[in-house]
Amino acid sequence: MKDIITLAIESSCDETCAAVLKNGRYILSNVVSTQIDLHKKFGGVVPEVASRKHIENIQPVIQKALDDANLTFNDIDIIGVTYGPGLVGALLVGLSSAKALAFSLSVPLIGVNHVEGHIAANFIDHKDLNPPFICLIVSGGHTHLVEVKDYGEYEVLGKTRDDAAGEAFDKIARALDLGYPGGPKIDKLSKIGNKNAIEFPRVYIDDESFDFSFSGLKSAALNYLNSKKMKNEDIVVEDIAASFQEAVLEVLVNKSIKAAITKGYDKIVLAGGVAANSRLREMFDEKGKEHKIDIKYPSLALCTDNAAMIGCAAYYDYLKGKVSDLNLNAVPNLKLGQR
Ligand code: KG4
Ligand code: ZN
């Protein structure tokens, strides 16, 4: 069978990305142009600034992806692009470019859900991984516990009712003056902090639910910090970081293990930016061994936003005939499994 070459584009948040893949799972190039430095001084992503930067970056990023792969536009068989969820102005930059290219090259356009992309990152790193499995997707915008029944077939078991896990990391890091994005900084500081120094709440909602809630924990951490400041007491930043991190991760790990046991799975797959967290991986590895559940996570580069994961998801959609119309629009609040 002829190789299928996918050009993938991702611009849903603060990274302008393009990648070229062979047969869905093999990366020929993967270009990520991050805007982190640009947004740092605002303490988070400024949507208007992100859109403008995407416009500046998108063409050179796509060209670099082709150059790195040693290919030209004529070699491209299908185009995959993120059309949601994300910032509407940011999404539109990648989507418009993808539509223009699909039209001019006369190749199929495949609109991809960003969260499905995060799951698919694992298919690139683990060539022998196939559904079904349980997947925990934890990023700056999403916290989902999902039953992945087949390629492109999902059942959401639970999701966050308020803040995403990464968002909670970023907000606490900001309160601790650690800068943006906060997740990696808290991860690093926690290694020298005492995770049992402060007993922050673990919010399980109830025994039956696979939903998450992090706003109570976030408030508890902020209140702790404020009361220490008001009393002029010393703040041990690394202890707060480690105690907060442990409270977030414990709930994520325990709920995922429970979902696997309840639904009869022996495989849990992690995805999204927070899956880069070293303590999360350590806790999952430990619990996985204890319950004889195989734990898989993507390489660090494929945990955070990139276009290779979008290309992989697009490839499997294409094989199933899920091709998009050229009038595809950006859907900022696109739900998992919805088209
Ligand atoms: O997947 P991603 O790049 O973007 C979204 O789709 O949201 O995830 C970014 C999020 C940020 O909130 C960032 O703080 C968090 O992932 N993150 C981490 C780590 N690395 C990135 N959180 C905890 N520990 C890390 N090592
Ligand atoms: Zn993401």
mmCIF file with all atom_site columns, C-alpha atoms in Angstrom, residues 23-167:
data_model
loop_
_atom_site.group_PDB
_atom_site.id
_atom_site.type_symbol
_atom_site.label_atom_id
_atom_site.label_alt_id
_atom_site.label_comp_id
_atom_site.label_asym_id
_atom_site.label_entity_id
_atom_site.label_seq_id
_atom_site.pdbx_PDB_ins_code
_atom_site.Cartn_x
_atom_site.Cartn_y
_atom_site.Cartn_z
_atom_site.occupancy
_atom_site.B_iso_or_equiv
_atom_site.pdbx_formal_charge
_atom_site.auth_seq_id
_atom_site.auth_comp_id
_atom_site.auth_asym_id
_atom_site.auth_atom_id
_atom_site.pdbx_PDB_model_num
ATOM 1   C CA . ASN A 1 23  ? 1.268   6.534  7.920  1.00 0.00 ? 23  ASN A CA 1
ATOM 2   C CA . GLY A 1 24  ? 0.000   8.340  11.003 1.00 0.00 ? 24  GLY A CA 1
ATOM 3   C CA . ARG A 1 25  ? 2.527   7.082  13.541 1.00 0.00 ? 25  ARG A CA 1
ATOM 4   C CA . TYR A 1 26  ? 5.928   8.052  12.100 1.00 0.00 ? 26  TYR A CA 1
ATOM 5   C CA . ILE A 1 27  ? 7.153   11.636 12.533 1.00 0.00 ? 27  ILE A CA 1
ATOM 6   C CA . LEU A 1 28  ? 9.072   13.065 9.568  1.00 0.00 ? 28  LEU A CA 1
ATOM 7   C CA . SER A 1 29  ? 9.132   16.543 11.113 1.00 0.00 ? 29  SER A CA 1
ATOM 8   C CA . ASN A 1 30  ? 7.560   18.280 14.103 1.00 0.00 ? 30  ASN A CA 1
ATOM 9   C CA . VAL A 1 31  ? 7.951   22.056 14.417 1.00 0.00 ? 31  VAL A CA 1
ATOM 10  C CA . VAL A 1 32  ? 6.761   23.931 17.512 1.00 0.00 ? 32  VAL A CA 1
ATOM 11  C CA . SER A 1 33  ? 7.105   27.703 17.693 1.00 0.00 ? 33  SER A CA 1
ATOM 12  C CA . THR A 1 34  ? 6.257   28.626 21.250 1.00 0.00 ? 34  THR A CA 1
ATOM 13  C CA . GLN A 1 35  ? 4.978   32.027 22.349 1.00 0.00 ? 35  GLN A CA 1
ATOM 14  C CA . ILE A 1 36  ? 5.670   31.414 26.042 1.00 0.00 ? 36  ILE A CA 1
ATOM 15  C CA . ASP A 1 37  ? 8.163   34.304 26.305 1.00 0.00 ? 37  ASP A CA 1
ATOM 16  C CA . LEU A 1 38  ? 5.664   36.671 24.742 1.00 0.00 ? 38  LEU A CA 1
ATOM 17  C CA . HIS A 1 39  ? 2.890   35.815 27.237 1.00 0.00 ? 39  HIS A CA 1
ATOM 18  C CA . LYS A 1 40  ? 5.143   35.450 30.288 1.00 0.00 ? 40  LYS A CA 1
ATOM 19  C CA . LYS A 1 41  ? 5.023   39.129 31.196 1.00 0.00 ? 41  LYS A CA 1
ATOM 20  C CA . PHE A 1 42  ? 1.198   38.960 31.363 1.00 0.00 ? 42  PHE A CA 1
ATOM 21  C CA . GLY A 1 43  ? 1.241   35.865 33.582 1.00 0.00 ? 43  GLY A CA 1
ATOM 22  C CA . GLY A 1 44  ? -0.843  33.875 31.083 1.00 0.00 ? 44  GLY A CA 1
ATOM 23  C CA . VAL A 1 45  ? -1.961  33.662 27.450 1.00 0.00 ? 45  VAL A CA 1
ATOM 24  C CA . VAL A 1 46  ? -3.438  36.884 25.997 1.00 0.00 ? 46  VAL A CA 1
ATOM 25  C CA . PRO A 1 47  ? -5.761  35.708 23.185 1.00 0.00 ? 47  PRO A CA 1
ATOM 26  C CA . GLU A 1 48  ? -5.351  38.730 20.889 1.00 0.00 ? 48  GLU A CA 1
ATOM 27  C CA . VAL A 1 49  ? -1.565  38.639 21.190 1.00 0.00 ? 49  VAL A CA 1
ATOM 28  C CA . ALA A 1 50  ? -1.607  34.884 20.479 1.00 0.00 ? 50  ALA A CA 1
ATOM 29  C CA . SER A 1 51  ? -3.673  35.295 17.273 1.00 0.00 ? 51  SER A CA 1
ATOM 30  C CA . ARG A 1 52  ? -1.370  37.995 15.923 1.00 0.00 ? 52  ARG A CA 1
ATOM 31  C CA . LYS A 1 53  ? 1.726   35.905 16.600 1.00 0.00 ? 53  LYS A CA 1
ATOM 32  C CA . HIS A 1 54  ? 0.149   32.840 14.958 1.00 0.00 ? 54  HIS A CA 1
ATOM 33  C CA . ILE A 1 55  ? -0.443  34.909 11.799 1.00 0.00 ? 55  ILE A CA 1
ATOM 34  C CA . GLU A 1 56  ? 3.229   35.914 11.733 1.00 0.00 ? 56  GLU A CA 1
ATOM 35  C CA . ASN A 1 57  ? 4.436   32.357 12.420 1.00 0.00 ? 57  ASN A CA 1
ATOM 36  C CA . ILE A 1 58  ? 2.139   30.030 10.541 1.00 0.00 ? 58  ILE A CA 1
ATOM 37  C CA . GLN A 1 59  ? 3.689   30.134 7.071  1.00 0.00 ? 59  GLN A CA 1
ATOM 38  C CA . PRO A 1 60  ? 7.340   29.822 8.131  1.00 0.00 ? 60  PRO A CA 1
ATOM 39  C CA . VAL A 1 61  ? 6.399   27.030 10.553 1.00 0.00 ? 61  VAL A CA 1
ATOM 40  C CA . ILE A 1 62  ? 4.592   25.047 7.814  1.00 0.00 ? 62  ILE A CA 1
ATOM 41  C CA . GLN A 1 63  ? 7.503   25.615 5.407  1.00 0.00 ? 63  GLN A CA 1
ATOM 42  C CA . LYS A 1 64  ? 10.001  24.439 8.039  1.00 0.00 ? 64  LYS A CA 1
ATOM 43  C CA . ALA A 1 65  ? 7.940   21.296 8.654  1.00 0.00 ? 65  ALA A CA 1
ATOM 44  C CA . LEU A 1 66  ? 8.121   20.485 4.919  1.00 0.00 ? 66  LEU A CA 1
ATOM 45  C CA . ASP A 1 67  ? 11.839  21.333 4.718  1.00 0.00 ? 67  ASP A CA 1
ATOM 46  C CA . ASP A 1 68  ? 12.702  19.241 7.788  1.00 0.00 ? 68  ASP A CA 1
ATOM 47  C CA . ALA A 1 69  ? 10.832  16.307 6.236  1.00 0.00 ? 69  ALA A CA 1
ATOM 48  C CA . ASN A 1 70  ? 12.612  16.875 2.922  1.00 0.00 ? 70  ASN A CA 1
ATOM 49  C CA . LEU A 1 71  ? 9.267   17.084 1.149  1.00 0.00 ? 71  LEU A CA 1
ATOM 50  C CA . THR A 1 72  ? 7.241   19.629 -0.836 1.00 0.00 ? 72  THR A CA 1
ATOM 51  C CA . PHE A 1 73  ? 3.523   20.473 -0.871 1.00 0.00 ? 73  PHE A CA 1
ATOM 52  C CA . ASN A 1 74  ? 3.078   18.051 -3.784 1.00 0.00 ? 74  ASN A CA 1
ATOM 53  C CA . ASP A 1 75  ? 3.979   15.114 -1.514 1.00 0.00 ? 75  ASP A CA 1
ATOM 54  C CA . ILE A 1 76  ? 1.116   15.791 0.900  1.00 0.00 ? 76  ILE A CA 1
ATOM 55  C CA . ASP A 1 77  ? -1.842  13.363 0.781  1.00 0.00 ? 77  ASP A CA 1
ATOM 56  C CA . ILE A 1 78  ? -4.043  14.684 3.591  1.00 0.00 ? 78  ILE A CA 1
ATOM 57  C CA . ILE A 1 79  ? -4.165  17.752 5.845  1.00 0.00 ? 79  ILE A CA 1
ATOM 58  C CA . GLY A 1 80  ? -5.119  17.511 9.518  1.00 0.00 ? 80  GLY A CA 1
ATOM 59  C CA . VAL A 1 81  ? -5.876  20.596 11.574 1.00 0.00 ? 81  VAL A CA 1
ATOM 60  C CA . THR A 1 82  ? -7.142  21.435 15.058 1.00 0.00 ? 82  THR A CA 1
ATOM 61  C CA . TYR A 1 83  ? -10.573 23.124 14.825 1.00 0.00 ? 83  TYR A CA 1
ATOM 62  C CA . GLY A 1 84  ? -11.377 23.114 18.557 1.00 0.00 ? 84  GLY A CA 1
ATOM 63  C CA . PRO A 1 85  ? -11.422 23.411 21.476 1.00 0.00 ? 85  PRO A CA 1
ATOM 64  C CA . GLY A 1 86  ? -9.258  26.477 22.011 1.00 0.00 ? 86  GLY A CA 1
ATOM 65  C CA . LEU A 1 87  ? -9.083  30.236 21.533 1.00 0.00 ? 87  LEU A CA 1
ATOM 66  C CA . VAL A 1 88  ? -11.239 31.101 18.536 1.00 0.00 ? 88  VAL A CA 1
ATOM 67  C CA . GLY A 1 89  ? -8.868  33.688 17.047 1.00 0.00 ? 89  GLY A CA 1
ATOM 68  C CA . ALA A 1 90  ? -5.912  31.359 17.443 1.00 0.00 ? 90  ALA A CA 1
ATOM 69  C CA . LEU A 1 91  ? -7.742  28.333 15.995 1.00 0.00 ? 91  LEU A CA 1
ATOM 70  C CA . LEU A 1 92  ? -8.830  30.342 12.947 1.00 0.00 ? 92  LEU A CA 1
ATOM 71  C CA . VAL A 1 93  ? -5.246  31.057 11.889 1.00 0.00 ? 93  VAL A CA 1
ATOM 72  C CA . GLY A 1 94  ? -4.310  27.366 11.585 1.00 0.00 ? 94  GLY A CA 1
ATOM 73  C CA . LEU A 1 95  ? -7.704  26.365 10.222 1.00 0.00 ? 95  LEU A CA 1
ATOM 74  C CA . SER A 1 96  ? -7.723  29.026 7.471  1.00 0.00 ? 96  SER A CA 1
ATOM 75  C CA . SER A 1 97  ? -4.230  27.997 6.378  1.00 0.00 ? 97  SER A CA 1
ATOM 76  C CA . ALA A 1 98  ? -5.215  24.324 6.343  1.00 0.00 ? 98  ALA A CA 1
ATOM 77  C CA . LYS A 1 99  ? -8.372  25.025 4.328  1.00 0.00 ? 99  LYS A CA 1
ATOM 78  C CA . ALA A 1 100 ? -6.495  27.138 1.781  1.00 0.00 ? 100 ALA A CA 1
ATOM 79  C CA . LEU A 1 101 ? -3.870  24.407 1.378  1.00 0.00 ? 101 LEU A CA 1
ATOM 80  C CA . ALA A 1 102 ? -6.421  21.583 1.121  1.00 0.00 ? 102 ALA A CA 1
ATOM 81  C CA . PHE A 1 103 ? -8.296  23.541 -1.553 1.00 0.00 ? 103 PHE A CA 1
ATOM 82  C CA . SER A 1 104 ? -5.251  24.480 -3.608 1.00 0.00 ? 104 SER A CA 1
ATOM 83  C CA . LEU A 1 105 ? -3.640  21.016 -3.371 1.00 0.00 ? 105 LEU A CA 1
ATOM 84  C CA . SER A 1 106 ? -6.973  19.185 -3.847 1.00 0.00 ? 106 SER A CA 1
ATOM 85  C CA . VAL A 1 107 ? -6.362  16.940 -0.846 1.00 0.00 ? 107 VAL A CA 1
ATOM 86  C CA . PRO A 1 108 ? -8.758  15.921 1.958  1.00 0.00 ? 108 PRO A CA 1
ATOM 87  C CA . LEU A 1 109 ? -9.075  18.187 4.989  1.00 0.00 ? 109 LEU A CA 1
ATOM 88  C CA . ILE A 1 110 ? -9.538  16.509 8.378  1.00 0.00 ? 110 ILE A CA 1
ATOM 89  C CA . GLY A 1 111 ? -10.630 18.657 11.317 1.00 0.00 ? 111 GLY A CA 1
ATOM 90  C CA . VAL A 1 112 ? -9.277  17.259 14.579 1.00 0.00 ? 112 VAL A CA 1
ATOM 91  C CA . ASN A 1 113 ? -10.389 17.748 18.178 1.00 0.00 ? 113 ASN A CA 1
ATOM 92  C CA . HIS A 1 114 ? -7.344  19.000 20.123 1.00 0.00 ? 114 HIS A CA 1
ATOM 93  C CA . VAL A 1 115 ? -8.061  16.670 23.061 1.00 0.00 ? 115 VAL A CA 1
ATOM 94  C CA . GLU A 1 116 ? -8.217  13.649 20.704 1.00 0.00 ? 116 GLU A CA 1
ATOM 95  C CA . GLY A 1 117 ? -4.837  14.804 19.454 1.00 0.00 ? 117 GLY A CA 1
ATOM 96  C CA . HIS A 1 118 ? -3.396  14.619 22.971 1.00 0.00 ? 118 HIS A CA 1
ATOM 97  C CA . ILE A 1 119 ? -4.612  11.005 23.267 1.00 0.00 ? 119 ILE A CA 1
ATOM 98  C CA . ALA A 1 120 ? -3.127  10.145 19.840 1.00 0.00 ? 120 ALA A CA 1
ATOM 99  C CA . ALA A 1 121 ? 0.344   11.364 20.918 1.00 0.00 ? 121 ALA A CA 1
ATOM 100 C CA . ASN A 1 122 ? 0.650   7.968  22.608 1.00 0.00 ? 122 ASN A CA 1
ATOM 101 C CA . PHE A 1 123 ? 0.199   6.079  19.327 1.00 0.00 ? 123 PHE A CA 1
ATOM 102 C CA . ILE A 1 124 ? 3.325   7.805  18.010 1.00 0.00 ? 124 ILE A CA 1
ATOM 103 C CA . ASP A 1 125 ? 5.475   6.955  21.034 1.00 0.00 ? 125 ASP A CA 1
ATOM 104 C CA . HIS A 1 126 ? 4.119   3.441  21.587 1.00 0.00 ? 126 HIS A CA 1
ATOM 105 C CA . LYS A 1 127 ? 3.947   1.722  18.218 1.00 0.00 ? 127 LYS A CA 1
ATOM 106 C CA . ASP A 1 128 ? 2.274   -1.384 19.683 1.00 0.00 ? 128 ASP A CA 1
ATOM 107 C CA . LEU A 1 129 ? -0.445  0.539  21.559 1.00 0.00 ? 129 LEU A CA 1
ATOM 108 C CA . ASN A 1 130 ? -4.001  0.013  20.355 1.00 0.00 ? 130 ASN A CA 1
ATOM 109 C CA . PRO A 1 131 ? -7.392  0.818  21.911 1.00 0.00 ? 131 PRO A CA 1
ATOM 110 C CA . PRO A 1 132 ? -9.256  -0.030 24.057 1.00 0.00 ? 132 PRO A CA 1
ATOM 111 C CA . PHE A 1 133 ? -7.818  1.641  27.185 1.00 0.00 ? 133 PHE A CA 1
ATOM 112 C CA . ILE A 1 134 ? -8.553  4.233  29.847 1.00 0.00 ? 134 ILE A CA 1
ATOM 113 C CA . CYS A 1 135 ? -7.027  7.642  29.156 1.00 0.00 ? 135 CYS A CA 1
ATOM 114 C CA . LEU A 1 136 ? -6.441  10.515 31.573 1.00 0.00 ? 136 LEU A CA 1
ATOM 115 C CA . ILE A 1 137 ? -6.028  13.769 29.668 1.00 0.00 ? 137 ILE A CA 1
ATOM 116 C CA . VAL A 1 138 ? -4.630  16.534 31.876 1.00 0.00 ? 138 VAL A CA 1
ATOM 117 C CA . SER A 1 139 ? -3.606  19.835 30.361 1.00 0.00 ? 139 SER A CA 1
ATOM 118 C CA . GLY A 1 140 ? -3.949  23.572 30.893 1.00 0.00 ? 140 GLY A CA 1
ATOM 119 C CA . GLY A 1 141 ? -7.445  23.550 29.437 1.00 0.00 ? 141 GLY A CA 1
ATOM 120 C CA . HIS A 1 142 ? -8.700  19.998 30.018 1.00 0.00 ? 142 HIS A CA 1
ATOM 121 C CA . THR A 1 143 ? -9.047  17.303 32.628 1.00 0.00 ? 143 THR A CA 1
ATOM 122 C CA . HIS A 1 144 ? -10.868 14.287 31.211 1.00 0.00 ? 144 HIS A CA 1
ATOM 123 C CA . LEU A 1 145 ? -11.090 10.642 32.173 1.00 0.00 ? 145 LEU A CA 1
ATOM 124 C CA . VAL A 1 146 ? -12.032 8.790  29.011 1.00 0.00 ? 146 VAL A CA 1
ATOM 125 C CA . GLU A 1 147 ? -12.724 5.243  27.855 1.00 0.00 ? 147 GLU A CA 1
ATOM 126 C CA . VAL A 1 148 ? -11.023 5.010  24.447 1.00 0.00 ? 148 VAL A CA 1
ATOM 127 C CA . LYS A 1 149 ? -13.039 2.214  22.815 1.00 0.00 ? 149 LYS A CA 1
ATOM 128 C CA . ASP A 1 150 ? -11.450 2.357  19.374 1.00 0.00 ? 150 ASP A CA 1
ATOM 129 C CA . TYR A 1 151 ? -9.566  4.859  17.222 1.00 0.00 ? 151 TYR A CA 1
ATOM 130 C CA . GLY A 1 152 ? -11.779 7.966  17.242 1.00 0.00 ? 152 GLY A CA 1
ATOM 131 C CA . GLU A 1 153 ? -14.360 6.388  19.584 1.00 0.00 ? 153 GLU A CA 1
ATOM 132 C CA . TYR A 1 154 ? -14.577 7.825  23.072 1.00 0.00 ? 154 TYR A CA 1
ATOM 133 C CA . GLU A 1 155 ? -16.780 7.718  26.092 1.00 0.00 ? 155 GLU A CA 1
ATOM 134 C CA . VAL A 1 156 ? -16.133 10.483 28.603 1.00 0.00 ? 156 VAL A CA 1
ATOM 135 C CA . LEU A 1 157 ? -16.336 8.971  32.097 1.00 0.00 ? 157 LEU A CA 1
ATOM 136 C CA . GLY A 1 158 ? -15.644 12.228 33.921 1.00 0.00 ? 158 GLY A CA 1
ATOM 137 C CA . LYS A 1 159 ? -14.207 15.677 33.602 1.00 0.00 ? 159 LYS A CA 1
ATOM 138 C CA . THR A 1 160 ? -13.422 18.692 35.716 1.00 0.00 ? 160 THR A CA 1
ATOM 139 C CA . ARG A 1 161 ? -16.371 20.681 36.979 1.00 0.00 ? 161 ARG A CA 1
ATOM 140 C CA . ASP A 1 162 ? -14.292 23.849 37.344 1.00 0.00 ? 162 ASP A CA 1
ATOM 141 C CA . ASP A 1 163 ? -10.530 24.359 36.829 1.00 0.00 ? 163 ASP A CA 1
ATOM 142 C CA . ALA A 1 164 ? -8.378  22.083 34.692 1.00 0.00 ? 164 ALA A CA 1
ATOM 143 C CA . ALA A 1 165 ? -5.470  20.468 36.557 1.00 0.00 ? 165 ALA A CA 1
ATOM 144 C CA . GLY A 1 166 ? -2.858  22.464 34.615 1.00 0.00 ? 166 GLY A CA 1
ATOM 145 C CA . GLU A 1 167 ? -4.821  25.654 35.179 1.00 0.00 ? 167 GLU A CA 1
#
